[in-house]
XYZ file of C-alpha atoms in Angstrom:
535
model
C 4.295 25.609 65.904
C 1.221 26.201 63.698
C -0.350 24.412 60.664
C 0.016 26.323 57.404
C -2.386 25.519 54.527
C -1.159 25.550 50.904
C -2.298 28.171 48.449
C -3.194 25.826 45.523
C -6.568 24.108 45.576
C -5.650 21.624 42.809
C -5.126 17.894 43.249
C -1.830 16.586 44.596
C -0.815 15.108 41.212
C -1.257 18.389 39.333
C 0.694 20.197 42.089
C 3.581 17.787 41.641
C 3.435 18.176 37.864
C 3.235 21.972 38.266
C 0.242 22.250 35.917
C -3.122 23.938 36.367
C -5.764 21.581 37.754
C -9.434 21.709 36.723
C -10.313 20.799 40.369
C -12.973 18.251 39.341
C -14.108 15.903 42.110
C -13.439 13.158 43.097
C -10.706 12.965 40.388
C -9.638 15.757 38.093
C -10.217 15.287 34.366
C -6.744 16.520 33.508
C -5.118 13.580 35.245
C -7.560 11.096 33.724
C -7.005 12.445 30.197
C -3.217 12.444 30.570
C -3.170 8.917 31.996
C -1.964 9.825 35.491
C -3.313 8.655 38.833
C -5.138 11.489 40.553
C -3.966 11.524 44.206
C -6.958 13.546 45.417
C -7.165 16.823 47.305
C -6.334 15.903 50.886
C -3.378 17.841 52.261
C -0.978 16.595 54.862
C -0.581 19.119 57.683
C 2.729 20.933 57.337
C 4.489 22.075 60.535
C 6.893 24.951 60.458
C 9.150 26.222 63.219
C 8.323 29.885 63.878
C 10.313 30.536 67.026
C 12.761 33.432 66.841
C 15.130 31.644 69.244
C 17.736 29.580 67.384
C 18.371 26.015 68.441
C 21.409 25.557 70.646
C 24.449 24.696 68.591
C 25.273 21.732 70.768
C 21.894 20.066 70.074
C 22.573 19.932 66.312
C 25.277 17.361 66.948
C 23.069 15.112 69.012
C 22.186 11.706 67.392
C 18.537 12.535 66.895
C 19.480 15.628 64.791
C 22.315 14.134 62.716
C 19.897 13.043 59.934
C 18.708 16.614 59.566
C 22.154 18.080 59.064
C 23.608 15.476 56.668
C 23.759 16.387 52.972
C 21.143 14.773 50.735
C 22.141 13.817 47.141
C 20.233 15.793 44.506
C 18.963 14.452 41.157
C 18.385 16.705 38.164
C 16.439 14.081 36.159
C 12.846 15.041 35.299
C 10.133 13.687 37.504
C 8.423 10.531 36.208
C 5.160 12.364 35.725
C 6.888 14.808 33.311
C 7.852 12.156 30.671
C 6.234 11.730 27.239
C 4.342 8.546 28.045
C 1.019 10.339 27.643
C 1.926 11.287 24.053
C 3.528 7.978 23.118
C 0.535 6.647 21.209
C 0.058 9.872 19.247
C 3.726 9.941 18.216
C 3.621 6.326 17.045
C 0.407 6.861 15.072
C 1.746 10.026 13.443
C 4.911 8.148 12.481
C 2.801 5.373 10.953
C 0.799 7.789 8.807
C 4.072 9.347 7.688
C 4.499 6.247 5.530
C 2.842 7.478 2.319
C 2.618 3.919 0.921
C 0.533 2.782 3.898
C -1.483 5.996 3.962
C -2.522 5.744 0.300
C -3.202 2.006 0.724
C -5.458 2.647 3.741
C -7.274 5.796 2.628
C -10.420 6.231 4.781
C -10.465 2.842 6.509
C -7.061 3.130 8.202
C -7.892 6.636 9.451
C -11.258 5.508 10.827
C -9.642 2.511 12.494
C -7.064 4.751 14.199
C -9.921 6.903 15.507
C -11.643 3.864 17.008
C -14.671 4.152 14.701
C -14.418 0.597 13.345
C -14.367 -1.306 16.617
C -11.883 -2.064 19.377
C -10.148 -4.842 17.446
C -9.338 -2.463 14.585
C -8.107 0.153 17.057
C -5.854 -2.339 18.880
C -4.501 -3.593 15.555
C -3.561 -0.041 14.540
C -1.913 0.518 17.927
C 0.081 -2.688 17.477
C 1.230 -1.627 14.010
C 2.076 1.917 15.100
C 4.103 0.902 18.158
C 5.915 -1.936 16.460
C 6.755 0.193 13.438
C 7.998 3.101 15.570
C 9.987 0.757 17.796
C 11.675 -0.976 14.865
C 12.394 2.288 13.039
C 13.878 4.028 16.094
C 15.209 0.969 17.971
C 12.960 1.475 20.980
C 12.790 -1.975 22.524
C 9.929 -1.187 24.930
C 7.666 -0.087 22.073
C 8.520 -3.211 20.120
C 7.441 -5.298 23.113
C 4.218 -3.298 23.495
C 3.445 -3.718 19.799
C 4.152 -7.448 19.903
C 1.915 -7.852 22.964
C -0.953 -5.983 21.304
C -0.439 -8.018 18.138
C -0.750 -11.255 20.109
C -3.893 -9.986 21.807
C -5.439 -9.104 18.422
C -4.609 -12.544 17.047
C -6.423 -14.225 19.924
C -9.509 -12.041 19.499
C -9.460 -12.518 15.733
C -9.219 -16.304 16.089
C -12.286 -16.238 18.354
C -14.232 -14.094 15.864
C -13.333 -16.295 12.908
C -14.302 -19.376 14.910
C -17.901 -18.208 15.145
C -20.561 -19.477 12.748
C -21.075 -17.838 9.395
C -24.076 -15.685 10.313
C -22.213 -13.887 13.081
C -19.200 -13.203 10.872
C -21.494 -11.802 8.177
C -22.755 -9.197 10.604
C -19.212 -8.236 11.580
C -18.014 -7.158 8.138
C -15.526 -4.744 9.665
C -13.270 -7.723 10.469
C -11.574 -7.167 7.127
C -10.005 -3.950 8.481
C -8.092 -5.407 11.472
C -6.982 -8.352 9.322
C -5.507 -5.963 6.758
C -3.696 -4.075 9.520
C -2.389 -7.306 11.048
C -1.194 -8.287 7.573
C 0.867 -5.089 7.545
C 2.299 -6.056 10.947
C 3.345 -9.468 9.651
C 4.974 -7.734 6.673
C 7.282 -5.549 8.756
C 8.081 -8.577 10.922
C 8.810 -10.695 7.821
C 6.569 -13.410 9.298
C 5.451 -15.562 6.358
C 3.460 -17.978 8.477
C 1.360 -15.152 9.916
C 0.970 -13.585 6.468
C -0.486 -16.817 5.080
C -2.912 -16.999 8.034
C -4.057 -13.419 7.418
C -4.503 -14.038 3.681
C -6.770 -16.992 4.399
C -8.674 -14.918 6.946
C -9.219 -12.103 4.410
C -10.560 -14.567 1.856
C -12.849 -16.186 4.428
C -14.356 -12.888 5.579
C -14.941 -11.695 2.004
C -16.680 -14.908 0.958
C -18.825 -15.052 4.104
C -19.885 -11.421 3.876
C -20.241 -11.202 0.094
C -19.625 -8.085 -2.052
C -22.896 -6.482 -0.890
C -21.304 -5.876 2.504
C -18.756 -3.473 0.987
C -20.929 -1.035 -0.940
C -20.401 1.825 1.510
C -17.292 3.691 2.563
C -14.907 3.176 4.256
C -15.408 -0.576 3.842
C -15.429 -0.272 0.052
C -11.867 1.049 0.130
C -10.995 -1.737 2.554
C -12.437 -4.219 0.039
C -10.226 -2.776 -2.721
C -7.174 -3.070 -0.476
C -8.104 -6.670 0.345
C -8.655 -7.454 -3.335
C -5.230 -6.073 -4.283
C -3.590 -8.039 -1.464
C -5.247 -11.308 -2.509
C -4.348 -10.587 -6.139
C -0.637 -10.326 -5.374
C -0.789 -13.568 -3.378
C -2.613 -15.303 -6.262
C -0.026 -14.100 -8.772
C 2.699 -15.504 -6.542
C 0.958 -18.862 -6.070
C -0.277 -18.942 -9.715
C -3.729 -20.019 -8.649
C -7.105 -18.716 -9.745
C -8.939 -16.383 -7.381
C -12.691 -16.127 -6.775
C -12.380 -12.375 -7.298
C -12.272 -12.823 -11.090
C -16.022 -13.423 -11.111
C -18.030 -10.449 -12.421
C -20.147 -10.641 -9.271
C -17.186 -9.390 -7.238
C -16.316 -6.693 -9.750
C -19.728 -5.068 -10.160
C -21.704 -5.466 -6.912
C -19.494 -3.283 -4.630
C -20.243 -0.318 -6.946
C -23.823 -1.275 -7.833
C -25.276 1.658 -5.865
C -23.222 4.177 -7.862
C -21.202 2.706 -10.764
C -19.811 6.132 -11.659
C -17.825 6.130 -8.405
C -15.686 3.178 -9.494
C -12.043 4.396 -9.673
C -9.844 3.810 -12.699
C -7.499 1.569 -10.717
C -10.430 -0.608 -9.680
C -11.257 -1.089 -13.369
C -7.653 -2.154 -13.957
C -7.868 -4.613 -11.068
C -10.888 -6.172 -12.811
C -8.501 -7.093 -15.627
C -5.637 -7.996 -13.311
C -7.640 -10.571 -11.318
C -8.022 -12.738 -14.432
C -4.246 -13.203 -14.769
C -3.787 -15.746 -11.912
C -6.301 -18.003 -13.681
C -4.261 -17.711 -16.888
C -1.110 -18.649 -15.000
C -2.796 -21.675 -13.448
C -4.046 -22.890 -16.826
C -0.636 -22.306 -18.397
C 0.929 -24.468 -15.690
C -1.562 -27.258 -16.405
C -0.780 -27.127 -20.120
C 2.951 -27.333 -19.468
C 2.376 -30.264 -17.119
C 0.818 -32.234 -19.984
C 4.284 -32.759 -21.494
C 5.376 -34.677 -18.388
C 2.745 -37.432 -18.582
C 4.530 -40.805 -18.333
C 1.624 -43.014 -19.382
C 2.983 -45.214 -22.200
C -0.543 -45.909 -23.472
C -1.074 -42.292 -24.477
C 0.135 -41.303 -27.939
C 2.555 -38.317 -27.580
C 1.158 -36.779 -30.761
C -2.332 -36.668 -29.210
C -0.948 -34.960 -26.133
C 0.930 -32.488 -28.317
C -2.174 -31.641 -30.366
C -4.225 -31.208 -27.208
C -1.547 -28.973 -25.802
C -1.528 -26.773 -28.913
C -5.308 -26.514 -28.854
C -5.430 -25.498 -25.203
C -2.644 -22.967 -25.698
C -4.519 -21.370 -28.565
C -7.717 -21.181 -26.512
C -5.888 -19.710 -23.536
C -4.185 -17.182 -25.795
C -7.608 -16.074 -27.084
C -8.722 -15.466 -23.501
C -5.594 -13.453 -22.778
C -6.052 -11.454 -25.981
C -9.635 -10.609 -24.951
C -8.325 -9.081 -21.728
C -5.586 -7.240 -23.650
C -8.201 -5.699 -25.933
C -10.216 -4.693 -22.855
C -7.075 -3.125 -21.394
C -6.436 -1.149 -24.574
C -10.050 0.107 -24.523
C -9.519 1.260 -20.947
C -6.438 3.141 -22.110
C -8.366 4.937 -24.874
C -11.117 5.986 -22.474
C -8.599 7.133 -19.879
C -6.768 9.267 -22.425
C -9.992 10.933 -23.510
C -10.871 11.834 -19.900
C -7.500 12.586 -18.296
C -4.922 12.848 -21.083
C -4.699 16.632 -20.728
C -3.340 16.200 -17.199
C -0.110 14.571 -18.438
C 2.580 16.847 -19.862
C 6.365 17.101 -20.050
C 8.930 19.483 -18.657
C 12.360 19.508 -20.253
C 13.731 22.135 -17.902
C 12.848 20.565 -14.564
C 15.832 19.568 -12.456
C 16.152 15.809 -12.507
C 16.489 14.157 -9.097
C 18.296 11.067 -10.371
C 20.311 10.280 -13.492
C 18.244 8.387 -16.074
C 19.498 6.414 -19.051
C 18.925 8.116 -22.368
C 15.914 6.751 -24.195
C 16.306 5.182 -27.593
C 14.681 8.193 -29.279
C 16.766 10.840 -27.530
C 19.303 12.946 -29.434
C 22.228 12.131 -27.189
C 21.966 15.364 -25.221
C 20.742 14.745 -21.642
C 18.920 18.040 -21.823
C 16.685 16.601 -24.540
C 15.225 13.965 -22.201
C 11.759 15.144 -21.215
C 10.348 14.463 -17.767
C 6.722 13.533 -17.301
C 4.423 15.800 -15.322
C 1.107 14.770 -13.733
C -1.518 17.056 -12.219
C -2.069 14.678 -9.309
C -0.532 11.380 -8.123
C -3.552 9.207 -8.997
C -3.002 9.818 -12.724
C 0.555 8.551 -12.457
C -0.627 5.559 -10.425
C -3.243 4.727 -13.080
C -0.788 4.619 -15.992
C 1.837 2.741 -13.969
C -0.675 0.012 -13.078
C -1.889 -0.068 -16.703
C 1.655 -0.755 -17.883
C 2.065 -3.493 -15.268
C -1.072 -5.266 -16.538
C 0.126 -4.728 -20.107
C 3.449 -6.402 -19.334
C 1.717 -9.450 -17.852
C -0.693 -9.935 -20.763
C 1.937 -9.348 -23.465
C 4.334 -11.735 -21.714
C 1.685 -14.472 -21.650
C 0.877 -13.988 -25.339
C 4.564 -14.167 -26.293
C 4.930 -17.314 -24.199
C 1.831 -19.057 -25.540
C 2.071 -18.070 -29.213
C 5.584 -16.711 -29.908
C 5.189 -16.752 -33.716
C 1.772 -15.060 -33.842
C 2.227 -12.769 -30.817
C 3.039 -9.618 -32.802
C -0.043 -9.907 -35.012
C -2.253 -10.785 -32.020
C -1.113 -7.690 -30.085
C -1.628 -5.432 -33.117
C -5.056 -6.942 -33.743
C -6.111 -6.258 -30.141
C -4.968 -2.653 -30.484
C -6.906 -2.149 -33.742
C -10.110 -3.633 -32.303
C -9.815 -1.514 -29.167
C -9.342 1.662 -31.192
C -12.334 0.825 -33.392
C -14.639 -0.057 -30.490
C -13.737 2.842 -28.197
C -16.817 5.039 -28.511
C -16.488 8.806 -28.077
C -19.005 10.923 -26.148
C -22.375 11.392 -27.850
C -21.608 14.980 -28.833
C -18.355 14.048 -30.620
C -17.953 12.422 -34.026
C -16.286 9.029 -34.258
C -13.416 10.559 -36.222
C -12.517 12.601 -33.144
C -11.206 9.425 -31.491
C -8.475 9.284 -34.103
C -7.419 12.833 -33.264
C -6.641 12.001 -29.645
C -2.965 12.494 -28.900
C -1.297 10.140 -26.448
C 1.887 12.184 -26.190
C 4.040 12.170 -24.110
C 2.921 8.573 -23.358
C 2.752 5.637 -25.778
C -0.219 4.669 -27.931
C -2.031 1.440 -27.072
C -0.382 -1.196 -29.237
C 2.675 0.898 -30.072
C 4.863 -1.483 -28.063
C 5.465 -5.107 -28.949
C 8.309 -5.546 -26.487
C 7.662 -5.522 -22.759
C 10.722 -3.299 -22.368
C 8.692 -0.327 -23.603
C 6.020 -0.385 -20.852
C 8.771 -1.142 -18.331
C 10.629 2.016 -19.345
C 7.403 4.034 -19.211
C 6.862 2.813 -15.630
C 10.338 4.112 -14.758
C 9.592 7.495 -16.324
C 6.391 7.664 -14.286
C 8.155 6.718 -11.048
C 10.771 9.389 -11.768
C 7.935 11.883 -11.249
C 6.372 9.950 -8.348
C 9.582 9.786 -6.317
C 9.768 13.600 -6.381
C 6.135 14.118 -5.358
C 5.540 11.622 -2.565
C 4.192 14.363 -0.330
C 1.238 14.972 -2.666
C -0.318 11.662 -1.619
C -1.329 13.382 1.615
C -3.174 16.168 -0.222
C -5.621 13.952 -2.125
C -7.948 11.212 -0.884
C -7.037 8.867 -3.761
C -6.428 5.229 -2.907
C -3.398 3.415 -4.333
C -3.249 -0.248 -3.405
C -0.289 -1.343 -5.583
C 2.076 1.619 -5.447
C 5.457 -0.133 -5.837
C 4.216 -3.220 -7.668
C 4.613 -1.795 -11.229
C 8.178 -0.672 -10.556
C 9.014 -4.119 -9.212
C 7.856 -5.634 -12.494
C 9.797 -3.075 -14.515
C 12.870 -3.870 -12.464
C 12.578 -7.576 -13.304
C 12.798 -6.641 -17.000
C 15.386 -3.843 -16.900
C 17.732 -5.005 -14.124
C 20.124 -6.755 -16.556
C 20.908 -3.288 -17.947
C 23.354 -1.645 -15.456
C 22.242 1.874 -16.429
C 18.587 1.185 -15.677
C 19.522 -0.701 -12.530
C 21.405 2.327 -11.190
C 18.583 4.641 -12.242
C 15.920 2.588 -10.446
C 18.079 2.252 -7.318
C 18.757 5.994 -7.212
C 15.041 6.798 -7.455
C 14.106 4.331 -4.729
C 16.886 5.534 -2.427
C 15.544 9.095 -2.459
C 13.114 8.088 0.284
C 13.862 5.735 3.207
C 10.386 4.179 2.849
C 11.126 2.905 -0.671
C 14.897 2.399 -0.341
C 16.051 -1.090 -1.231
C 12.754 -2.254 -2.739
C 13.310 -5.218 -5.062
C 17.078 -5.037 -4.698
C 19.098 -8.229 -4.749
C 17.634 -9.845 -7.851
C 14.272 -10.657 -6.265
C 11.486 -10.821 -8.866
C 8.040 -9.514 -7.954
C 5.629 -12.507 -7.730
C 7.994 -14.523 -9.921
C 7.298 -12.420 -13.025
C 10.776 -12.896 -14.524
C 10.211 -16.654 -14.837
C 7.550 -15.992 -17.516
C 9.616 -13.492 -19.520
C 10.950 -14.908 -22.790
C 13.593 -13.560 -25.129
C 10.931 -12.900 -27.764
C 9.003 -10.675 -25.347
C 12.141 -8.652 -24.634
C 13.530 -8.309 -28.154
C 10.383 -7.671 -30.214
C 11.104 -5.033 -32.844
C 8.882 -2.059 -31.976
C 10.229 0.168 -34.743
C 8.800 -2.080 -37.475
C 5.338 -2.313 -35.912
C 2.450 -1.192 -38.106
C 0.264 1.797 -37.447
C -2.683 0.549 -35.401
C -5.119 3.037 -36.859
């Protein structure tokens, strides 16, 4: 009997895995990188029988040799060290970034967080989201448990960070990133209590840090995502937000105002709407005062006065929105066209100006997704402002809307090298002119036409580094207006169902942030065909 040494010089773990070892000492880097325990390089001496004389047959049946001759059951399952555990995190993260809504919402900051460049808390929050999302999507219970455990760990760390005094939180401005990610976790878990906690945490971090803390990327994009998230919550609660102050609109881009995206300019208008809703609620509450000492006529006159003042504020924002639309058309209007021959992915209702032949319905074309996102969000803001004007001043609403459109057209200045008359030669086709619609049905239908292009070009969001914080929000508002029409309801459902990420959004009569409760019959049935030319 002699000892026979093995040929491989690799560690025992790599030998079992049948992979090439880098032979680093005391532990090989390949095992460390793959997450395996390196068992070292020591070899157990192997003894082999080399005698040419066979064992006597009778000895094989002796008790001490029976264990050697009995059959051993064989398993064809892969060895534990050959499973995909080492790639589990990468698969979950890749699956998370496959969600184009999340990817466009988290442009720059979500990628940096996944790379661990924004702190361990951000990295753990991304891991929690990725594992929980993958586990829920593919019904992998173990990953759901891992994600839930990481989520709980992040909540404990976050609570400790938020419990510190203000000066320490100011220095840790990156806290807004893990809170946004944890908000996404609470969304897929449908945990309202956690969502409210995260919303308060976002507001606290923003106010403690101030807008100066978000003047550099990727935190500036994180600020825009946080602003959009707080805006939606404020619209739902109908309460004013601190983000409507000009301080929060201008300072994040003070270092380079030209870098401010078009959607950020629209959000500057959008953040004023929760304040309008809050004031409208206060005015309506005046009619419920039970004090017998107060003359009802005085209350009524006060109510009319406050409604008129509020309507003037809303009209000022509508005029600002129309000016934005003129400037956008001058810069990017050439990137919007139509294609009558493109194969339509979902049946659309015929528009009121179509000839009755489905082939005559033109389909919008955009050079890149951000242009479609801009006009969709513009129409969403337009619907809100027009709805408020129709609700506050139903008899003067048409003239107020037309007046805002005329003022915006007159005040929209062309570039220095162009004459003022050139503004009147701008064509808005195939989209609508600012002020051409008096009914909120018109912008709602334009949102649907835009989404008809978006739902066929989701993959383009990965090609451009353009942030979109409110991707589905405009369509949700359009749905609240058009759902009573079965044809539009089927059209919207068919477009959403083209992708599993958007399937079912807004279905079941749910109104986005309660928008339908403000819609009046006047706002729906305004006669657009009799509107005057705004120029």
